PDB file of C-alpha atoms in Angstrom:
ATOM      1  CA  UNK A   1       0.000   0.000   0.000  1.00  0.00           C
ATOM      2  CA  UNK A   2       2.725   2.458  -0.968  1.00  0.00           C
ATOM      3  CA  UNK A   3       0.089   4.826  -2.334  1.00  0.00           C
ATOM      4  CA  UNK A   4      -1.570   5.101   1.056  1.00  0.00           C
ATOM      5  CA  UNK A   5      -0.276   8.358   2.501  1.00  0.00           C
ATOM      6  CA  UNK A   6      -1.146   9.890   5.852  1.00  0.00           C
ATOM      7  CA  UNK A   7       0.581  12.674   7.748  1.00  0.00           C
ATOM      8  CA  UNK A   8      -0.538  11.202  11.062  1.00  0.00           C
ATOM      9  CA  UNK A   9       1.418   8.975  13.378  1.00  0.00           C
ATOM     10  CA  UNK A  10      -0.840   5.939  13.291  1.00  0.00           C
ATOM     11  CA  UNK A  11       0.279   4.662  16.656  1.00  0.00           C
ATOM     12  CA  UNK A  12      -0.565   7.975  18.328  1.00  0.00           C
ATOM     13  CA  UNK A  13      -3.432   8.646  20.709  1.00  0.00           C
ATOM     14  CA  UNK A  14      -4.093  12.030  19.082  1.00  0.00           C
ATOM     15  CA  UNK A  15      -4.523  10.341  15.692  1.00  0.00           C
ATOM     16  CA  UNK A  16      -7.171   8.007  17.135  1.00  0.00           C
ATOM     17  CA  UNK A  17      -8.920  10.758  19.125  1.00  0.00           C
ATOM     18  CA  UNK A  18      -9.068  12.956  16.005  1.00  0.00           C
ATOM     19  CA  UNK A  19     -10.993  10.187  14.228  1.00  0.00           C
ATOM     20  CA  UNK A  20     -13.225   9.266  17.185  1.00  0.00           C
ATOM     21  CA  UNK A  21     -14.219  12.924  17.685  1.00  0.00           C
ATOM     22  CA  UNK A  22     -14.781  13.161  13.911  1.00  0.00           C
ATOM     23  CA  UNK A  23     -17.330  10.341  14.035  1.00  0.00           C
ATOM     24  CA  UNK A  24     -19.118  12.005  16.978  1.00  0.00           C
ATOM     25  CA  UNK A  25     -19.018  15.442  15.293  1.00  0.00           C
ATOM     26  CA  UNK A  26     -20.518  14.161  12.014  1.00  0.00           C
ATOM     27  CA  UNK A  27     -23.747  13.544  13.909  1.00  0.00           C
ATOM     28  CA  UNK A  28     -23.708  16.443  16.375  1.00  0.00           C
ATOM     29  CA  UNK A  29     -22.666  19.161  13.901  1.00  0.00           C
ATOM     30  CA  UNK A  30     -25.315  18.079  11.409  1.00  0.00           C
ATOM     31  CA  UNK A  31     -27.915  17.917  14.219  1.00  0.00           C
ATOM     32  CA  UNK A  32     -26.898  21.356  15.595  1.00  0.00           C
ATOM     33  CA  UNK A  33     -27.134  23.006  12.172  1.00  0.00           C
ATOM     34  CA  UNK A  34     -30.394  21.298  11.298  1.00  0.00           C
ATOM     35  CA  UNK A  35     -32.093  22.083  14.620  1.00  0.00           C
ATOM     36  CA  UNK A  36     -31.050  25.738  14.825  1.00  0.00           C
ATOM     37  CA  UNK A  37     -31.426  26.738  11.193  1.00  0.00           C
ATOM     38  CA  UNK A  38     -34.013  24.471   9.633  1.00  0.00           C
ATOM     39  CA  UNK A  39     -36.294  23.229  12.455  1.00  0.00           C
ATOM     40  CA  UNK A  40     -35.975  26.503  14.391  1.00  0.00           C
ATOM     41  CA  UNK A  41     -35.093  29.475  12.186  1.00  0.00           C
ATOM     42  CA  UNK A  42     -32.032  31.299  13.563  1.00  0.00           C
ATOM     43  CA  UNK A  43     -33.854  34.612  13.098  1.00  0.00           C
ATOM     44  CA  UNK A  44     -36.719  33.431  15.311  1.00  0.00           C
ATOM     45  CA  UNK A  45     -34.620  32.040  18.168  1.00  0.00           C
ATOM     46  CA  UNK A  46     -35.239  33.689  21.521  1.00  0.00           C
ATOM     47  CA  UNK A  47     -33.718  33.131  24.932  1.00  0.00           C
ATOM     48  CA  UNK A  48     -36.813  31.334  26.267  1.00  0.00           C
ATOM     49  CA  UNK A  49     -36.492  28.620  23.606  1.00  0.00           C
ATOM     50  CA  UNK A  50     -32.746  28.287  24.154  1.00  0.00           C
ATOM     51  CA  UNK A  51     -33.297  28.001  27.908  1.00  0.00           C
ATOM     52  CA  UNK A  52     -35.980  25.345  27.414  1.00  0.00           C
ATOM     53  CA  UNK A  53     -33.664  23.272  25.208  1.00  0.00           C
ATOM     54  CA  UNK A  54     -30.654  23.696  27.491  1.00  0.00           C
ATOM     55  CA  UNK A  55     -32.824  22.859  30.507  1.00  0.00           C
ATOM     56  CA  UNK A  56     -33.097  19.265  29.265  1.00  0.00           C
ATOM     57  CA  UNK A  57     -30.296  17.155  30.727  1.00  0.00           C
ATOM     58  CA  UNK A  58     -29.838  15.080  27.557  1.00  0.00           C
ATOM     59  CA  UNK A  59     -29.604  18.120  25.261  1.00  0.00           C
ATOM     60  CA  UNK A  60     -27.367  20.018  27.695  1.00  0.00           C
ATOM     61  CA  UNK A  61     -24.992  17.044  28.022  1.00  0.00           C
ATOM     62  CA  UNK A  62     -24.856  16.591  24.266  1.00  0.00           C
ATOM     63  CA  UNK A  63     -24.058  20.281  23.724  1.00  0.00           C
ATOM     64  CA  UNK A  64     -21.233  20.175  26.296  1.00  0.00           C
ATOM     65  CA  UNK A  65     -19.818  16.995  24.719  1.00  0.00           C
ATOM     66  CA  UNK A  66     -20.203  18.667  21.308  1.00  0.00           C
ATOM     67  CA  UNK A  67     -18.189  21.648  22.596  1.00  0.00           C
ATOM     68  CA  UNK A  68     -15.439  19.444  24.040  1.00  0.00           C
ATOM     69  CA  UNK A  69     -15.214  17.226  20.944  1.00  0.00           C
ATOM     70  CA  UNK A  70     -15.285  20.179  18.516  1.00  0.00           C
ATOM     71  CA  UNK A  71     -12.646  22.075  20.491  1.00  0.00           C
ATOM     72  CA  UNK A  72     -10.336  19.061  20.649  1.00  0.00           C
ATOM     73  CA  UNK A  73     -10.880  18.220  16.976  1.00  0.00           C
ATOM     74  CA  UNK A  74     -10.317  21.837  15.890  1.00  0.00           C
ATOM     75  CA  UNK A  75      -7.305  22.590  18.067  1.00  0.00           C
ATOM     76  CA  UNK A  76      -5.703  19.205  17.372  1.00  0.00           C
ATOM     77  CA  UNK A  77      -6.388  19.711  13.672  1.00  0.00           C
ATOM     78  CA  UNK A  78      -4.634  23.093  13.705  1.00  0.00           C
ATOM     79  CA  UNK A  79      -1.689  21.548  15.598  1.00  0.00           C
ATOM     80  CA  UNK A  80      -1.441  18.687  13.095  1.00  0.00           C
ATOM     81  CA  UNK A  81      -1.624  21.114  10.166  1.00  0.00           C
ATOM     82  CA  UNK A  82       1.230  23.187  11.621  1.00  0.00           C
ATOM     83  CA  UNK A  83       3.334  20.093  12.390  1.00  0.00           C
ATOM     84  CA  UNK A  84       2.651  18.958   8.836  1.00  0.00           C
ATOM     85  CA  UNK A  85       3.995  22.316   7.624  1.00  0.00           C
ATOM     86  CA  UNK A  86       7.241  21.599   9.421  1.00  0.00           C
ATOM     87  CA  UNK A  87       7.298  23.285  12.849  1.00  0.00           C
ATOM     88  CA  UNK A  88       9.555  21.525  15.343  1.00  0.00           C
ATOM     89  CA  UNK A  89      11.512  21.979  18.562  1.00  0.00           C
ATOM     90  CA  UNK A  90      10.665  25.066  20.655  1.00  0.00           C
ATOM     91  CA  UNK A  91       8.234  26.335  18.018  1.00  0.00           C
ATOM     92  CA  UNK A  92       6.296  23.070  18.224  1.00  0.00           C
ATOM     93  CA  UNK A  93       6.221  23.132  22.038  1.00  0.00           C
ATOM     94  CA  UNK A  94       5.063  26.774  22.148  1.00  0.00           C
ATOM     95  CA  UNK A  95       2.344  26.150  19.540  1.00  0.00           C
ATOM     96  CA  UNK A  96       1.225  23.058  21.469  1.00  0.00           C
ATOM     97  CA  UNK A  97       1.096  25.013  24.741  1.00  0.00           C
ATOM     98  CA  UNK A  98      -0.777  27.982  23.275  1.00  0.00           C
ATOM     99  CA  UNK A  99      -3.309  25.753  21.492  1.00  0.00           C
ATOM    100  CA  UNK A 100      -3.875  23.644  24.628  1.00  0.00           C
ATOM    101  CA  UNK A 101      -4.447  26.805  26.694  1.00  0.00           C
ATOM    102  CA  UNK A 102      -6.790  28.248  24.045  1.00  0.00           C
ATOM    103  CA  UNK A 103      -8.730  24.969  23.921  1.00  0.00           C
ATOM    104  CA  UNK A 104      -9.080  24.737  27.708  1.00  0.00           C
ATOM    105  CA  UNK A 105     -10.214  28.386  27.929  1.00  0.00           C
ATOM    106  CA  UNK A 106     -12.759  27.844  25.147  1.00  0.00           C
ATOM    107  CA  UNK A 107     -14.214  24.797  26.889  1.00  0.00           C
ATOM    108  CA  UNK A 108     -14.387  26.591  30.267  1.00  0.00           C
ATOM    109  CA  UNK A 109     -16.069  29.643  28.720  1.00  0.00           C
ATOM    110  CA  UNK A 110     -18.365  27.475  26.608  1.00  0.00           C
ATOM    111  CA  UNK A 111     -19.517  25.543  29.682  1.00  0.00           C
ATOM    112  CA  UNK A 112     -20.116  28.851  31.516  1.00  0.00           C
ATOM    113  CA  UNK A 113     -22.311  29.977  28.603  1.00  0.00           C
ATOM    114  CA  UNK A 114     -24.152  26.635  28.558  1.00  0.00           C
ATOM    115  CA  UNK A 115     -24.817  26.874  32.309  1.00  0.00           C
ATOM    116  CA  UNK A 116     -26.058  30.470  31.931  1.00  0.00           C
ATOM    117  CA  UNK A 117     -28.334  29.410  29.056  1.00  0.00           C
ATOM    118  CA  UNK A 118     -29.757  26.565  31.116  1.00  0.00           C
ATOM    119  CA  UNK A 119     -30.580  29.112  33.816  1.00  0.00           C
ATOM    120  CA  UNK A 120     -28.731  27.111  36.468  1.00  0.00           C
ATOM    121  CA  UNK A 121     -26.927  30.225  37.734  1.00  0.00           C
TER     122      UNK A 121
ATOM    123  CA  UNK B   1       4.967   2.159   9.380  1.00  0.00           C
ATOM    124  CA  UNK B   2       3.092   3.405   6.381  1.00  0.00           C
ATOM    125  CA  UNK B   3       5.258   4.229   3.398  1.00  0.00           C
ATOM    126  CA  UNK B   4       5.416   7.774   2.119  1.00  0.00           C
ATOM    127  CA  UNK B   5       6.226   9.272  -1.242  1.00  0.00           C
ATOM    128  CA  UNK B   6       7.307  12.692  -2.401  1.00  0.00           C
ATOM    129  CA  UNK B   7       4.115  14.557  -3.192  1.00  0.00           C
ATOM    130  CA  UNK B   8       5.857  17.921  -3.544  1.00  0.00           C
ATOM    131  CA  UNK B   9       4.825  20.985  -1.616  1.00  0.00           C
ATOM    132  CA  UNK B  10       1.086  21.348  -1.726  1.00  0.00           C
ATOM    133  CA  UNK B  11       1.443  24.805  -0.184  1.00  0.00           C
ATOM    134  CA  UNK B  12       3.211  25.958  -3.352  1.00  0.00           C
ATOM    135  CA  UNK B  13       0.141  27.515  -4.956  1.00  0.00           C
ATOM    136  CA  UNK B  14       2.031  28.074  -8.220  1.00  0.00           C
ATOM    137  CA  UNK B  15       1.745  24.339  -8.855  1.00  0.00           C
ATOM    138  CA  UNK B  16      -2.056  24.344  -8.712  1.00  0.00           C
ATOM    139  CA  UNK B  17      -2.477  23.215 -12.320  1.00  0.00           C
ATOM    140  CA  UNK B  18      -0.592  20.012 -11.436  1.00  0.00           C
ATOM    141  CA  UNK B  19      -2.732  19.248  -8.392  1.00  0.00           C
ATOM    142  CA  UNK B  20      -4.613  15.962  -8.385  1.00  0.00           C
ATOM    143  CA  UNK B  21      -8.119  15.492  -6.945  1.00  0.00           C
ATOM    144  CA  UNK B  22      -6.528  14.213  -3.723  1.00  0.00           C
ATOM    145  CA  UNK B  23      -4.498  17.385  -3.307  1.00  0.00           C
ATOM    146  CA  UNK B  24      -7.566  19.572  -3.856  1.00  0.00           C
ATOM    147  CA  UNK B  25      -9.400  17.458  -1.280  1.00  0.00           C
ATOM    148  CA  UNK B  26      -6.486  18.024   1.140  1.00  0.00           C
ATOM    149  CA  UNK B  27      -6.509  21.792   0.516  1.00  0.00           C
ATOM    150  CA  UNK B  28     -10.303  22.101   0.836  1.00  0.00           C
ATOM    151  CA  UNK B  29     -10.326  19.990   4.006  1.00  0.00           C
ATOM    152  CA  UNK B  30      -7.617  22.191   5.583  1.00  0.00           C
ATOM    153  CA  UNK B  31      -9.339  25.400   4.459  1.00  0.00           C
ATOM    154  CA  UNK B  32     -12.773  24.352   5.750  1.00  0.00           C
ATOM    155  CA  UNK B  33     -11.139  23.134   8.986  1.00  0.00           C
ATOM    156  CA  UNK B  34      -9.500  26.525   9.592  1.00  0.00           C
ATOM    157  CA  UNK B  35     -12.828  28.281   8.895  1.00  0.00           C
ATOM    158  CA  UNK B  36     -14.734  25.974  11.257  1.00  0.00           C
ATOM    159  CA  UNK B  37     -12.260  26.276  14.161  1.00  0.00           C
ATOM    160  CA  UNK B  38     -12.205  30.069  13.682  1.00  0.00           C
ATOM    161  CA  UNK B  39     -15.990  30.113  13.687  1.00  0.00           C
ATOM    162  CA  UNK B  40     -16.118  27.944  16.841  1.00  0.00           C
ATOM    163  CA  UNK B  41     -14.122  30.516  18.824  1.00  0.00           C
ATOM    164  CA  UNK B  42     -16.177  33.390  17.350  1.00  0.00           C
ATOM    165  CA  UNK B  43     -19.451  31.568  18.057  1.00  0.00           C
ATOM    166  CA  UNK B  44     -18.632  31.075  21.746  1.00  0.00           C
ATOM    167  CA  UNK B  45     -17.421  34.695  22.013  1.00  0.00           C
ATOM    168  CA  UNK B  46     -20.678  36.054  20.525  1.00  0.00           C
ATOM    169  CA  UNK B  47     -22.829  33.783  22.713  1.00  0.00           C
ATOM    170  CA  UNK B  48     -20.786  34.835  25.755  1.00  0.00           C
ATOM    171  CA  UNK B  49     -21.538  38.528  25.265  1.00  0.00           C
ATOM    172  CA  UNK B  50     -25.158  37.766  24.363  1.00  0.00           C
ATOM    173  CA  UNK B  51     -25.810  35.767  27.532  1.00  0.00           C
ATOM    174  CA  UNK B  52     -23.875  38.153  29.794  1.00  0.00           C
ATOM    175  CA  UNK B  53     -26.887  39.958  31.193  1.00  0.00           C
ATOM    176  CA  UNK B  54     -30.636  39.751  30.706  1.00  0.00           C
ATOM    177  CA  UNK B  55     -32.469  37.714  28.033  1.00  0.00           C
ATOM    178  CA  UNK B  56     -33.324  40.871  26.071  1.00  0.00           C
ATOM    179  CA  UNK B  57     -29.639  41.257  25.132  1.00  0.00           C
ATOM    180  CA  UNK B  58     -29.611  37.679  23.784  1.00  0.00           C
ATOM    181  CA  UNK B  59     -32.735  38.294  21.700  1.00  0.00           C
ATOM    182  CA  UNK B  60     -31.463  41.656  20.426  1.00  0.00           C
ATOM    183  CA  UNK B  61     -28.057  40.194  19.515  1.00  0.00           C
ATOM    184  CA  UNK B  62     -29.558  37.315  17.523  1.00  0.00           C
ATOM    185  CA  UNK B  63     -32.245  39.360  15.780  1.00  0.00           C
ATOM    186  CA  UNK B  64     -29.710  42.123  15.093  1.00  0.00           C
ATOM    187  CA  UNK B  65     -27.283  39.705  13.451  1.00  0.00           C
ATOM    188  CA  UNK B  66     -30.024  37.890  11.541  1.00  0.00           C
ATOM    189  CA  UNK B  67     -31.296  41.251  10.278  1.00  0.00           C
ATOM    190  CA  UNK B  68     -28.087  41.737   8.301  1.00  0.00           C
ATOM    191  CA  UNK B  69     -28.138  40.306   4.758  1.00  0.00           C
ATOM    192  CA  UNK B  70     -24.394  39.657   4.853  1.00  0.00           C
ATOM    193  CA  UNK B  71     -24.854  37.410   7.915  1.00  0.00           C
ATOM    194  CA  UNK B  72     -27.499  35.376   6.076  1.00  0.00           C
ATOM    195  CA  UNK B  73     -25.153  34.963   3.098  1.00  0.00           C
ATOM    196  CA  UNK B  74     -22.244  34.032   5.374  1.00  0.00           C
ATOM    197  CA  UNK B  75     -24.498  31.411   6.993  1.00  0.00           C
ATOM    198  CA  UNK B  76     -24.978  29.730   3.610  1.00  0.00           C
ATOM    199  CA  UNK B  77     -21.183  29.779   3.258  1.00  0.00           C
ATOM    200  CA  UNK B  78     -20.773  28.307   6.737  1.00  0.00           C
ATOM    201  CA  UNK B  79     -23.226  25.523   5.888  1.00  0.00           C
ATOM    202  CA  UNK B  80     -21.298  24.777   2.672  1.00  0.00           C
ATOM    203  CA  UNK B  81     -18.020  24.690   4.598  1.00  0.00           C
ATOM    204  CA  UNK B  82     -19.481  22.414   7.306  1.00  0.00           C
ATOM    205  CA  UNK B  83     -21.151  20.071   4.794  1.00  0.00           C
ATOM    206  CA  UNK B  84     -17.971  19.703   2.737  1.00  0.00           C
ATOM    207  CA  UNK B  85     -15.857  19.089   5.862  1.00  0.00           C
ATOM    208  CA  UNK B  86     -18.337  16.426   7.032  1.00  0.00           C
ATOM    209  CA  UNK B  87     -18.622  14.678   3.637  1.00  0.00           C
ATOM    210  CA  UNK B  88     -14.903  14.767   2.931  1.00  0.00           C
ATOM    211  CA  UNK B  89     -14.288  13.719   6.541  1.00  0.00           C
ATOM    212  CA  UNK B  90     -16.479  10.629   6.022  1.00  0.00           C
ATOM    213  CA  UNK B  91     -14.470   9.974   2.852  1.00  0.00           C
ATOM    214  CA  UNK B  92     -11.212  10.233   4.839  1.00  0.00           C
ATOM    215  CA  UNK B  93     -12.516   7.880   7.534  1.00  0.00           C
ATOM    216  CA  UNK B  94     -13.443   5.337   4.854  1.00  0.00           C
ATOM    217  CA  UNK B  95     -10.012   5.704   3.235  1.00  0.00           C
ATOM    218  CA  UNK B  96      -8.392   5.190   6.657  1.00  0.00           C
ATOM    219  CA  UNK B  97     -10.443   2.007   7.010  1.00  0.00           C
ATOM    220  CA  UNK B  98      -9.279   0.914   3.561  1.00  0.00           C
ATOM    221  CA  UNK B  99     -12.756   1.231   2.040  1.00  0.00           C
ATOM    222  CA  UNK B 100     -13.138   2.616  -1.489  1.00  0.00           C
ATOM    223  CA  UNK B 101      -9.441   3.226  -2.092  1.00  0.00           C
ATOM    224  CA  UNK B 102     -10.009   2.869  -5.822  1.00  0.00           C
ATOM    225  CA  UNK B 103     -12.758   5.512  -5.841  1.00  0.00           C
ATOM    226  CA  UNK B 104     -11.039   8.319  -3.916  1.00  0.00           C
ATOM    227  CA  UNK B 105     -11.300  10.774  -6.807  1.00  0.00           C
ATOM    228  CA  UNK B 106     -14.938   9.955  -7.471  1.00  0.00           C
ATOM    229  CA  UNK B 107     -15.883  10.291  -3.806  1.00  0.00           C
ATOM    230  CA  UNK B 108     -14.155  13.711  -3.675  1.00  0.00           C
ATOM    231  CA  UNK B 109     -16.127  14.909  -6.695  1.00  0.00           C
ATOM    232  CA  UNK B 110     -19.301  13.473  -5.143  1.00  0.00           C
ATOM    233  CA  UNK B 111     -18.557  15.416  -1.922  1.00  0.00           C
ATOM    234  CA  UNK B 112     -18.190  18.630  -3.943  1.00  0.00           C
ATOM    235  CA  UNK B 113     -21.388  18.109  -5.942  1.00  0.00           C
ATOM    236  CA  UNK B 114     -23.410  17.150  -2.858  1.00  0.00           C
ATOM    237  CA  UNK B 115     -22.056  20.161  -0.936  1.00  0.00           C
ATOM    238  CA  UNK B 116     -23.049  22.468  -3.790  1.00  0.00           C
ATOM    239  CA  UNK B 117     -26.519  20.923  -4.051  1.00  0.00           C
ATOM    240  CA  UNK B 118     -27.176  21.175  -0.290  1.00  0.00           C
ATOM    241  CA  UNK B 119     -25.868  24.771  -0.144  1.00  0.00           C
ATOM    242  CA  UNK B 120     -28.075  25.845  -3.069  1.00  0.00           C
ATOM    243  CA  UNK B 121     -31.105  24.027  -1.617  1.00  0.00           C
ATOM    244  CA  UNK B 122     -30.579  25.814   1.721  1.00  0.00           C
ATOM    245  CA  UNK B 123     -30.610  29.322   0.234  1.00  0.00           C
ATOM    246  CA  UNK B 124     -34.411  29.850   0.530  1.00  0.00           C
ATOM    247  CA  UNK B 125     -34.296  28.808   4.215  1.00  0.00           C
ATOM    248  CA  UNK B 126     -31.368  31.074   5.070  1.00  0.00           C
ATOM    249  CA  UNK B 127     -32.648  34.081   3.153  1.00  0.00           C
ATOM    250  CA  UNK B 128     -36.288  33.811   4.311  1.00  0.00           C
ATOM    251  CA  UNK B 129     -37.313  37.174   5.751  1.00  0.00           C
ATOM    252  CA  UNK B 130     -33.943  38.779   4.992  1.00  0.00           C
ATOM    253  CA  UNK B 131     -35.354  41.289   2.544  1.00  0.00           C
TER     254      UNK B 131
END
């Protein structure tokens, strides 16, 4: 299979997680878009409806998992793209650190927003 | 260890006429990925400011944004980007599993055509009430 090229390290955990989150995101991203643009028109969305949706444990949990999976997939994808472009050494470590911090901050802030939407606080 | 071969520098845009379907798929997947991760951060930032105080701010933010024609058009673009990334992502997962290796070009073209069809079909929904 000499023609089979991949830039990923196949033995790596990040390689596997990128694909597992991809499978999860195929469903959740399509669902998110469909629900908030086609079932409910974005222009007609009001806080009461958002709060009602986020008040359901199943929906809330799925949105938080969606956030975590999307953040990991996105940040890891950016990291892989930059590694693929040739960054190494200190540059690679700094990029990894900055992206990890950005990802953690996004998840924390996203969960704060989700909690506020659910009306828990 | 998977074997590799010299595919040249795909980032060298001057070589675009030599690019194969697989290279275009690689470029489009990277481009749509960058757009989606950028949008994710923007999306959370906008929702953060919208949910900062009372519900009226949330409603005003959403209706204000949706009242702009450019936002409606960008939403169609976002859908196209998301649909392509999903379809090409499914294609990549299948390739990783060794399924359809002989039809990689065809499945890329199918992803493009399906993305275009879904984006065009979504236009009435996205532009409803925009004018």
